[in-house]
Short mmCIF file of C-alpha atoms in Angstrom, two decimals:
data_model
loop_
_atom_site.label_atom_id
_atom_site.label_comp_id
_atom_site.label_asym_id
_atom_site.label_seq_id
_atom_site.Cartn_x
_atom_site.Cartn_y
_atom_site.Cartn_z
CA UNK J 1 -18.85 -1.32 10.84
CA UNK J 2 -18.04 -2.88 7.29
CA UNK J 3 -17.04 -0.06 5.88
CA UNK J 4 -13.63 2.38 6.35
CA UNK J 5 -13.63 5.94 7.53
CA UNK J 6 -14.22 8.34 5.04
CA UNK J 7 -11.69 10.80 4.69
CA UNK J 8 -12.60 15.10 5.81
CA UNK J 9 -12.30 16.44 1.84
CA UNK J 10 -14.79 13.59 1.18
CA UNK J 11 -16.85 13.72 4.15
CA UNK J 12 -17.05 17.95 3.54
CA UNK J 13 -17.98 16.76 -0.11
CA UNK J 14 -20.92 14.93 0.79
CA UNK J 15 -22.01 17.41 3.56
CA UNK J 16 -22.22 19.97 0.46
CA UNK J 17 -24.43 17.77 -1.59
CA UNK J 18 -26.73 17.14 1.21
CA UNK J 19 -28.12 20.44 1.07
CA UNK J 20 -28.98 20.01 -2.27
CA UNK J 21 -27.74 19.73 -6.08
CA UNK J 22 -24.64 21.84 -6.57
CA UNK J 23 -22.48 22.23 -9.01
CA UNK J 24 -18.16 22.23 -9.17
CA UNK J 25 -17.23 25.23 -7.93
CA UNK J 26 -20.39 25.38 -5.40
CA UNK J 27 -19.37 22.26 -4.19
CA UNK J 28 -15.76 24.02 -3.33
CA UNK J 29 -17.22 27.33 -1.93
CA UNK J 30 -19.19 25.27 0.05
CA UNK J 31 -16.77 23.09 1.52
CA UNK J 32 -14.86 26.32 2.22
CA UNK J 33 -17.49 27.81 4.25
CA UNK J 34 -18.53 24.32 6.12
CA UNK J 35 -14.97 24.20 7.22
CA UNK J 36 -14.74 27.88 8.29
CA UNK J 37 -12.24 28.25 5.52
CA UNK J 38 -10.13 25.59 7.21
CA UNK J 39 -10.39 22.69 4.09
CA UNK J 40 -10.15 24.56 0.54
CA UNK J 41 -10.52 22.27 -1.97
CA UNK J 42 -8.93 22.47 -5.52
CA UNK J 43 -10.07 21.50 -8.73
CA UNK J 44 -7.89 18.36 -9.55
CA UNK J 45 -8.84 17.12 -5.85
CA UNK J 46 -12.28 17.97 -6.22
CA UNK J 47 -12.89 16.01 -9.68
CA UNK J 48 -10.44 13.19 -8.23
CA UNK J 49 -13.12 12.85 -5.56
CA UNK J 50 -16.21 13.22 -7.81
CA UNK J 51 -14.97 10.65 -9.66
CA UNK J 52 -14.56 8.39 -7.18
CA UNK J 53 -17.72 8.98 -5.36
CA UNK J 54 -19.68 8.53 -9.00
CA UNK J 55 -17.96 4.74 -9.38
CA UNK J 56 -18.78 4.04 -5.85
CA UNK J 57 -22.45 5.08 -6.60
CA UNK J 58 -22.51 7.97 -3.63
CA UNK J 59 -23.14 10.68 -5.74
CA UNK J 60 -24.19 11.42 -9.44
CA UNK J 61 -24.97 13.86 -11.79
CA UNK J 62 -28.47 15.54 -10.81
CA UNK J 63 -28.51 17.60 -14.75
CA UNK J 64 -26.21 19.46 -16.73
CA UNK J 65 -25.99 23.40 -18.00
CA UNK J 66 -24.34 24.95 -20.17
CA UNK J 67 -23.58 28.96 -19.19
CA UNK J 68 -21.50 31.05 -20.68
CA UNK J 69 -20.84 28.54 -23.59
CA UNK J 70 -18.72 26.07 -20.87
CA UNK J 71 -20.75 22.55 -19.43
CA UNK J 72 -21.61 22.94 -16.07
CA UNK J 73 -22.35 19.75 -14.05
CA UNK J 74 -25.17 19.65 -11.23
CA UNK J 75 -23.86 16.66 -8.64
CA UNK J 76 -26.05 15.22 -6.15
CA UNK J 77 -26.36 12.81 -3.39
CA UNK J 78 -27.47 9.30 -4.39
CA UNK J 79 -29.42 7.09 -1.05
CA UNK J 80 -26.32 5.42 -0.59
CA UNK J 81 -24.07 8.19 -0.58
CA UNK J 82 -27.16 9.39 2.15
CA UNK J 83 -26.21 7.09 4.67
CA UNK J 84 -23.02 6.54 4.28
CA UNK J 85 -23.00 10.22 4.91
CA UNK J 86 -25.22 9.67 8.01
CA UNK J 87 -22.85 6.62 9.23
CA UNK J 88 -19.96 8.25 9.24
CA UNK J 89 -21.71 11.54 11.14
CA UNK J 90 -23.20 9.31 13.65
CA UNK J 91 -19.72 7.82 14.42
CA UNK J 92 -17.73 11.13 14.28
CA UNK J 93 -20.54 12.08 16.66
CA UNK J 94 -20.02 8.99 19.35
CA UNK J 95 -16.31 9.73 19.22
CA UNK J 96 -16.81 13.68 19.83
CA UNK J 97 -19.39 12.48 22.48
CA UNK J 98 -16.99 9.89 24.26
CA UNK J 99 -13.76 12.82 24.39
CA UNK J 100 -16.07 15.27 25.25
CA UNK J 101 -17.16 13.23 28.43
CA UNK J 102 -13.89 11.85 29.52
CA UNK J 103 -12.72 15.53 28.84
CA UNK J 104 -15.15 16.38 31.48
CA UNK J 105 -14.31 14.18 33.70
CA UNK J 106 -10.78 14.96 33.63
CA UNK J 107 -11.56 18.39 33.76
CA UNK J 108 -13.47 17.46 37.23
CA UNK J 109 -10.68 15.19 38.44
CA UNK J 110 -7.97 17.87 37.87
CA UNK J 111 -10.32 20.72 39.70
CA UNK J 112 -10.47 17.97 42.00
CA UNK J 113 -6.78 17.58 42.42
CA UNK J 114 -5.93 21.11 42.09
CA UNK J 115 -8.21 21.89 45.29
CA UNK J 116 -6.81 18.94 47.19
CA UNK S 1 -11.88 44.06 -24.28
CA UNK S 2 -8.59 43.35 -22.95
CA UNK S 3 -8.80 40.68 -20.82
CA UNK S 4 -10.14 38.16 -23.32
CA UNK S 5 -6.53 37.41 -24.46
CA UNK S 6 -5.73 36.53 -20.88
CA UNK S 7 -8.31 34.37 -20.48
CA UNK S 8 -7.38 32.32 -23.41
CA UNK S 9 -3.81 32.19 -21.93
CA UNK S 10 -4.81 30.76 -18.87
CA UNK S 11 -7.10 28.31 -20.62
CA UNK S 12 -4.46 27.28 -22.31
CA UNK S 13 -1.88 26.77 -19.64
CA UNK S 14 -4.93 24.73 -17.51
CA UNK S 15 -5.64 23.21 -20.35
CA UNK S 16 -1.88 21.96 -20.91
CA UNK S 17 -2.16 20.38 -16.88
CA UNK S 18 -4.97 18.37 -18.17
CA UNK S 19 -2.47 16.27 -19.95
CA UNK S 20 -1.50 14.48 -16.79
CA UNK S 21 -5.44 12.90 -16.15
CA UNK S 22 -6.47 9.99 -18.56
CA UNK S 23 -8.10 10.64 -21.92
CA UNK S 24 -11.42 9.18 -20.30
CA UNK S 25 -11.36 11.65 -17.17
CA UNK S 26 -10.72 14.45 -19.60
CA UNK S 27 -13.18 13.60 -21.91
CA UNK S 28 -15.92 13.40 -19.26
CA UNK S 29 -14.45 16.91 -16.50
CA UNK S 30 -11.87 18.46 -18.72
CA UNK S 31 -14.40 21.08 -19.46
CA UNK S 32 -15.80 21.14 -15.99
CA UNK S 33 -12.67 21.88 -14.44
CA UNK S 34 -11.44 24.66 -16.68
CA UNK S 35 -14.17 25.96 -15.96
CA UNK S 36 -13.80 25.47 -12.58
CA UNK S 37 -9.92 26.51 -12.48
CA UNK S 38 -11.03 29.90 -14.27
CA UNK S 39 -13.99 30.30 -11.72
CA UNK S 40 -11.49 30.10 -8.69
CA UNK S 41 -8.68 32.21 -10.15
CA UNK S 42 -8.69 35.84 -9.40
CA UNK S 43 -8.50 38.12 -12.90
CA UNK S 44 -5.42 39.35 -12.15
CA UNK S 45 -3.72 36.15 -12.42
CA UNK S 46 -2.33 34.98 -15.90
CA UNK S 47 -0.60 32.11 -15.21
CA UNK S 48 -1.59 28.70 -12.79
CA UNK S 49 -0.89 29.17 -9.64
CA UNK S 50 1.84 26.83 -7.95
CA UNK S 51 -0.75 24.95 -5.70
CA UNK S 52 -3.31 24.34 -8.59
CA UNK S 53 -0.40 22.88 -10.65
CA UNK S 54 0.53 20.54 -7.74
CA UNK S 55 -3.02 19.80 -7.42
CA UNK S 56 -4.04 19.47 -11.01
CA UNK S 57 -0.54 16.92 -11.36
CA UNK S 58 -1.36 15.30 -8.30
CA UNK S 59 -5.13 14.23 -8.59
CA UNK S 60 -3.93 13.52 -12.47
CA UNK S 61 -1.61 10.65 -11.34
CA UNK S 62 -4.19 9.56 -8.58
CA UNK S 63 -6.86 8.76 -11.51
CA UNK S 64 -4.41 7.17 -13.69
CA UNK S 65 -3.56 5.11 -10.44
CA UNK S 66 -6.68 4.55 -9.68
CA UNK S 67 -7.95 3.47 -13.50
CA UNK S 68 -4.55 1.20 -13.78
CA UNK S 69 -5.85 -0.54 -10.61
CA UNK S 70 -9.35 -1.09 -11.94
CA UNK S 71 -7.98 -1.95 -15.50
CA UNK S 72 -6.17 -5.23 -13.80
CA UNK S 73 -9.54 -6.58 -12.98
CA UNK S 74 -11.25 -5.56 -16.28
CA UNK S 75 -12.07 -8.46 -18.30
CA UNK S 76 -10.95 -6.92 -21.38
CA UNK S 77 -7.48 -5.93 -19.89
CA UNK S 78 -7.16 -9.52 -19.22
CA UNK S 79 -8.32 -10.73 -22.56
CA UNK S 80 -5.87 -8.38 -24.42
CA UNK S 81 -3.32 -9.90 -22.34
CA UNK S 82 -4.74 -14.18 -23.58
CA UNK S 83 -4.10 -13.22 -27.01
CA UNK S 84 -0.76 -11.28 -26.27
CA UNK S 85 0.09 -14.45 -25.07
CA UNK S 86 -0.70 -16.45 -27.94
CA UNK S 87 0.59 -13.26 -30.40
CA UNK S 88 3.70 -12.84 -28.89
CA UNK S 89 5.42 -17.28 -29.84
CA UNK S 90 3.74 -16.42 -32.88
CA UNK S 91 5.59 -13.10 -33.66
CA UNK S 92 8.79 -14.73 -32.58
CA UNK S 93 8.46 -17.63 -34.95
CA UNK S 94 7.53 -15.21 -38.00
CA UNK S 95 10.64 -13.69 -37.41
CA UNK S 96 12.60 -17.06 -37.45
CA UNK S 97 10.79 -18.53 -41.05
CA UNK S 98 11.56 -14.90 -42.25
CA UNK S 99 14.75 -15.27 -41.45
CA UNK S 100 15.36 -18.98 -42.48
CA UNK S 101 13.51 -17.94 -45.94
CA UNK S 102 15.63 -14.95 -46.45
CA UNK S 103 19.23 -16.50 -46.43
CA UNK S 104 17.85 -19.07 -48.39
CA UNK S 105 17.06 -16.87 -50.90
CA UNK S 106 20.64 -15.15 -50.62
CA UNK S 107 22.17 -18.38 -50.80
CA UNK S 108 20.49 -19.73 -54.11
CA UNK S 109 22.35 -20.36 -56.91
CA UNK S 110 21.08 -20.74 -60.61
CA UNK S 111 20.37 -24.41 -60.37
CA UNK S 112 18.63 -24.09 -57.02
CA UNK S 113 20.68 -26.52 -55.60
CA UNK S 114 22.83 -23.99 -52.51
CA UNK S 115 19.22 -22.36 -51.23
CA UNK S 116 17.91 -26.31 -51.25
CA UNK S 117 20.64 -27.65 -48.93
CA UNK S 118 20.57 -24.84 -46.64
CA UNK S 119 16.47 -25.63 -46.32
CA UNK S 120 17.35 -29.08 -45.77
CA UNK S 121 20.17 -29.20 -43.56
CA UNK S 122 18.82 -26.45 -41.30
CA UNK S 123 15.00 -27.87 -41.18
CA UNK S 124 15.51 -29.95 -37.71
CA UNK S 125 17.45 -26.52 -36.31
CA UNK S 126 14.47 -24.23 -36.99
CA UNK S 127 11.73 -27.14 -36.03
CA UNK S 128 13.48 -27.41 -32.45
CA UNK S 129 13.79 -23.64 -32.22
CA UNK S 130 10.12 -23.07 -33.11
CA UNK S 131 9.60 -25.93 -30.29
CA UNK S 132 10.97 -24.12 -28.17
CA UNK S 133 9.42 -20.40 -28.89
CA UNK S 134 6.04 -22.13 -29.09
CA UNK S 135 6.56 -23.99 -25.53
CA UNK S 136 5.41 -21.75 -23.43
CA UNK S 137 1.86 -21.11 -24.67
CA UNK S 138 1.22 -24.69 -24.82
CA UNK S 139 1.74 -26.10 -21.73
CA UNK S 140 -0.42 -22.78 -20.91
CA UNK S 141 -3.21 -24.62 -23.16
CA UNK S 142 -2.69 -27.78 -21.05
CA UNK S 143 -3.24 -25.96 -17.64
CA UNK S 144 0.43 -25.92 -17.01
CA UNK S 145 1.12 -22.39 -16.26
CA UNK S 146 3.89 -22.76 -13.98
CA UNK S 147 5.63 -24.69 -15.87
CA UNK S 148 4.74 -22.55 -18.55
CA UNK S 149 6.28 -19.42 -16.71
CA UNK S 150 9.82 -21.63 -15.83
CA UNK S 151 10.31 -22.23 -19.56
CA UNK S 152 9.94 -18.51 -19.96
CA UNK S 153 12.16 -17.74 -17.18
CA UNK S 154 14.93 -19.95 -19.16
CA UNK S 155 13.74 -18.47 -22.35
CA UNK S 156 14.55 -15.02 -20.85
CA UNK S 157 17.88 -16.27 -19.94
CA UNK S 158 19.20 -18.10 -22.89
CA UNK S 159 18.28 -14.84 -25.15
CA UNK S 160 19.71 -12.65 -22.67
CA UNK S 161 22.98 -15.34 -22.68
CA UNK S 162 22.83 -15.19 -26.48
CA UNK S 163 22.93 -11.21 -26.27
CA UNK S 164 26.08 -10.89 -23.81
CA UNK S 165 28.03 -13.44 -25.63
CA UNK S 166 30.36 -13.22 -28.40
CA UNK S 167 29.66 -15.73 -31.71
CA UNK S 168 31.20 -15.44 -35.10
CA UNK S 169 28.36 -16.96 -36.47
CA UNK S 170 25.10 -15.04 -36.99
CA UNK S 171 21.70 -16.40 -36.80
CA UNK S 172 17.86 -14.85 -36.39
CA UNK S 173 18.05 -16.16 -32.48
CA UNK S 174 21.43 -14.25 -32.13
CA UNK S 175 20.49 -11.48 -33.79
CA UNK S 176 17.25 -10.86 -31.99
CA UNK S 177 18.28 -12.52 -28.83
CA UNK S 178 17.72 -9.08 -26.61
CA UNK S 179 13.95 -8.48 -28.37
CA UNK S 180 13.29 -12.01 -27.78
CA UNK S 181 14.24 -11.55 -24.37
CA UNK S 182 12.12 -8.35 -24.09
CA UNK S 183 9.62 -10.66 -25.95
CA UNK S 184 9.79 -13.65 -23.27
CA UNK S 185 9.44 -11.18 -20.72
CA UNK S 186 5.77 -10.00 -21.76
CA UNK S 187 5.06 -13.56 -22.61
CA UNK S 188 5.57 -14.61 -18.87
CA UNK S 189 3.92 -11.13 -17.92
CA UNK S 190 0.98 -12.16 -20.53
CA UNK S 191 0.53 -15.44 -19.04
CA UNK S 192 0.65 -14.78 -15.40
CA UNK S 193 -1.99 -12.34 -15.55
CA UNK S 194 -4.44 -13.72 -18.03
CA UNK S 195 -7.03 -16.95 -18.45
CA UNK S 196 -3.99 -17.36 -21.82
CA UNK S 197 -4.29 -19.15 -24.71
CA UNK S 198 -7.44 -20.96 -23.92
CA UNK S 199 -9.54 -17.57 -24.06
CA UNK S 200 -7.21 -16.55 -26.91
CA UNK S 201 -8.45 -19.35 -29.07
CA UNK S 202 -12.14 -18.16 -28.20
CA UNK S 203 -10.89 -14.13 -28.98
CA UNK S 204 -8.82 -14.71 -31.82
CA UNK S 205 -11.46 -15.58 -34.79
CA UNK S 206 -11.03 -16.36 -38.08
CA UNK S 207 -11.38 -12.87 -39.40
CA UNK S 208 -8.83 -11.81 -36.83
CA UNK S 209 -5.52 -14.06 -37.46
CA UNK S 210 -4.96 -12.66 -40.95
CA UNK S 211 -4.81 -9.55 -39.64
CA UNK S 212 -2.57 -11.04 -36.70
CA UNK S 213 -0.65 -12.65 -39.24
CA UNK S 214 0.10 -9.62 -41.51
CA UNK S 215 1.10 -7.32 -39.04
CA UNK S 216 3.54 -10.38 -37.69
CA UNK S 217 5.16 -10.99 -41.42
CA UNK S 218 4.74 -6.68 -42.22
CA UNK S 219 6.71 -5.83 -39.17
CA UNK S 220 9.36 -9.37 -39.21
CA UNK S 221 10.17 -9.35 -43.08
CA UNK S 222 11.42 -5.41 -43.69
CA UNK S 223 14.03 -6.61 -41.15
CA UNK S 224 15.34 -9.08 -43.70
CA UNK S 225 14.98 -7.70 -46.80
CA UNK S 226 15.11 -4.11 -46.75
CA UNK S 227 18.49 -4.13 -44.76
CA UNK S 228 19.95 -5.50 -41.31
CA UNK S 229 19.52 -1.72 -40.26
CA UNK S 230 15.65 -1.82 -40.06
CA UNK S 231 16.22 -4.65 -37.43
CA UNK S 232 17.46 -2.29 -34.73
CA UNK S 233 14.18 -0.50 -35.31
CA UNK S 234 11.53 -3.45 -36.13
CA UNK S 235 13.20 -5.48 -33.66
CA UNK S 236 12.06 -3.71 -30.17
CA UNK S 237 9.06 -2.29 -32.03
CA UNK S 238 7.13 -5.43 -32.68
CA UNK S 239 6.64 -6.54 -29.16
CA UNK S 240 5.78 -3.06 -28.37
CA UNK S 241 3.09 -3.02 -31.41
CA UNK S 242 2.10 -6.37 -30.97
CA UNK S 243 0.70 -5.79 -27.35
CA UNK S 244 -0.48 -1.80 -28.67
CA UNK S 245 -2.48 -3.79 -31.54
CA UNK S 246 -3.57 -6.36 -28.85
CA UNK S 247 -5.02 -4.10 -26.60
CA UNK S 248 -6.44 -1.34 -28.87
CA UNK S 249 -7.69 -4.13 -31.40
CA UNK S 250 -8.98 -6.28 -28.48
CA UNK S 251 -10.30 -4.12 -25.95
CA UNK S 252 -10.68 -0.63 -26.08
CA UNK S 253 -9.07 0.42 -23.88
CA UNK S 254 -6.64 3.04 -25.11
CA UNK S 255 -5.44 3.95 -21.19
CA UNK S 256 -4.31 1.09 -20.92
CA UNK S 257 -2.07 1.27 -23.69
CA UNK S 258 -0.89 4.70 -22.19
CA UNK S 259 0.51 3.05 -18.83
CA UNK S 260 1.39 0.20 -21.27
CA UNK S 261 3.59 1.77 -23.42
CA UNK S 262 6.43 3.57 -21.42
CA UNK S 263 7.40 0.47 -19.91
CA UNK S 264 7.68 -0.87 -23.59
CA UNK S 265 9.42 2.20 -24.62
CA UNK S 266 12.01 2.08 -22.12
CA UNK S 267 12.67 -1.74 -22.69
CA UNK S 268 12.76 -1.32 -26.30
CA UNK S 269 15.17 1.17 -25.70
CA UNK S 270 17.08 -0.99 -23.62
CA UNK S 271 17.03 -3.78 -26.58
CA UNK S 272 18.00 -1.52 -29.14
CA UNK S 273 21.23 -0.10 -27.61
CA UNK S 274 21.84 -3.82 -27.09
CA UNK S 275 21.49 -4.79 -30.68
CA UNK S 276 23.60 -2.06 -31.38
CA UNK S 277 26.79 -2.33 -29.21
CA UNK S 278 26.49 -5.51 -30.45
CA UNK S 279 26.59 -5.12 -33.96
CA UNK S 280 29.06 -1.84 -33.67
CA UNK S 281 30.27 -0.66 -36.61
CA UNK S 282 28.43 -3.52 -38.98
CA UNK S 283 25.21 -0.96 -39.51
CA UNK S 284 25.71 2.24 -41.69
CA UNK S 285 25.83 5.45 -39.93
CA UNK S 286 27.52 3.73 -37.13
CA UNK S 287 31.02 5.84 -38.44
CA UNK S 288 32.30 6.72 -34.43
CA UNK S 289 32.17 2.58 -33.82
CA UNK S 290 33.47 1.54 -37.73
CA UNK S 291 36.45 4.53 -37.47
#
């Protein structure tokens, strides 16, 4: 695989904007609640990250608001940010599938043992 | 309704952290993320939290990081840098014909004749010294950039030898040995990490040298004429505007000029307090180092 592991905040991120466009602070709630409450993102990491994911063309701005007098910035998931989304699942998914089998099969060997 | 005031004091404060992102970050989310901040933070609250400050300072200095990094591969960063290095001789040998003109001037005499021998008896001094300044960027021009970089490296320690050592005789070079140090310094920096003078001569058009060249004589003569004090001050400060005028003239690019210009600062500094202990007591309002 060319390209690095993403990190969680980033990964969580992405997850968000695959259900749809969301702004800023939807984004965060949403992380929140993807995480059970585990990963809380702040607003200087958030926009750090947004930022970032813009110049590398994974997300982008889907349309802008303005409510309440203040800008408020819809964010979506670009193709690319897509799979690189669905990349990085699918691997996080073959690791959690290889521990959970040789999990298992300790599990077996030390009933195994235990009974011996 | 009460609250309002509040509100606005919070803004403020948030606003205040926003200092710590680049102007470009805040001009496109500095909106966003107040609005944001205000979103996430209970009413109660009147001040930032201590986590949202770390935050807000942390991802501040990871975008200015971040922009620094892709500034060194911008094109324009590097073209601001050709004509620094091209700007910077040039500056230097202002300084020296402003010099050279000015104590010809003090020396003249009714018929002419003192100001006239100084000119000529000094002419092959200031030619080799002007050689020498001017070095650098030309074997840049002929493709010889490391040995344009070694003649720096001397440059930087000849000035630097001139500063720490005791003459009774003055002279520009002595007297601006530590900016020309500082100066030689950006010069190597200017021509190790740009395509140099070759792109310069493409950048630097005809409408731009006289503006090059007044800033050079605006900032170099004062230092003569008005008094020896204004050298402490014009001294470290032309470098410093030289490469502000490069950039912002050349480029754009006014971040850059942000992470530019501490390092300046703190090396002008540096120059300055070395003028001065070397010129103790000789400036006015220097009474602790005169008594």
């Amino acid at each position: 695989m060319s390209r690095q592991a993403i990190q969680e905040p980033t990964f969580l991120i992405l997850t968000a904007l695959a259900a749809g466009p969301q702004h800023g602070y939807g984004i965060m709630t949403d992380v929140s609640r993807i995480s059970s409450d585990r990963v809380k993102l702040r607003a200087g990491t958030l926009y750090a990250a947004l930022d970032r994911l813009r110049g590398e063309g994974l997300v982008d701005v889907d349309r802008e608001e303005v409510v309440d007098g203040r800008l408020r910035r819809y964010y979506k998931l670009t193709s690319g940010g897509a799979s690189v989304l669905a990349e990085e699942a699918a691997r996080l998914q073959a690791n959690a599938r290889v521990a959970t089998t040789r999990l298992r099969k300790l599990g077996a060997a030390g009933l195994a043992n235990g009974s011996a | 309704m009460s609250r309002d005031p509040d509100v606005s004091a919070l803004e403020r404060r948030y606003r205040r952290l926003l200092a710590w992102y680049p102007a470009e970050h805040r001009r496109t989310y500095g909106d966003e993320m107040i609005g944001v901040l205000l979103a996430a933070t209970p009413l109660s609250r009147r001040r930032p939290g201590a986590m949202d400050i770390a935050d807000m300072i942390r991802g501040g200095l990871r975008a200015r990081l971040r922009l620094g990094r892709a500034r060194r591969g911008d094109v324009r960063w590097r073209d601001s840098l050709a004509v620094a290095s091209v700007v910077i001789p040039a500056f230097m040998v202002f300084y020296e014909l402003a010099y050279f003109a000015y104590v010809a001037y003090e020396m003249r005499s009714p018929d002419g004749v003192l100001g006239l021998t100084y000119v000529t008896r000094n002419l092959l001094i200031l030619a080799i010294i002007m050689a020498f300044i001017a070095l650098p960027p030309v074997l840049a021009y002929l493709r010889l950039r490391f040995a344009a970089l070694a003649v720096c490296l001397v440059q930087i320690l000849f000035y630097n030898y001139l500063a720490f050592s005791s003459f009774d005789t003055r002279g520009a070079t002595i007297e601006a040995a530590p900016c020309f140090a500082l100066a030689c310094l950006l010069e190597a920096v200017a021509l190790a990490h740009s395509p140099g003078p070759r792109r310069a001569k493409d950048l630097l058009t005809p409408k731009t040298w006289p503006a090059v060249t007044l800033v050079g004589l605006g900032l170099t003569l004062p230092s003569h004429v008005v008094s020896r004090l204004f050298l402490l001050l014009a001294g470290p400060v032309f470098p410093a505007a030289l490469a502000i005028a490069g950039v912002d003239l050349f480029s754009s690019t006014y971040e850059v000029t942000f992470i530019y210009l501490p390092t300046l600062a703190i090396a002008g500094a540096a120059a300055t307090f070395s003028v001065r202990s070397q010129h103790r007591g000789e400036f006015p309002g220097n009474t602790s180092a005169a008594a």
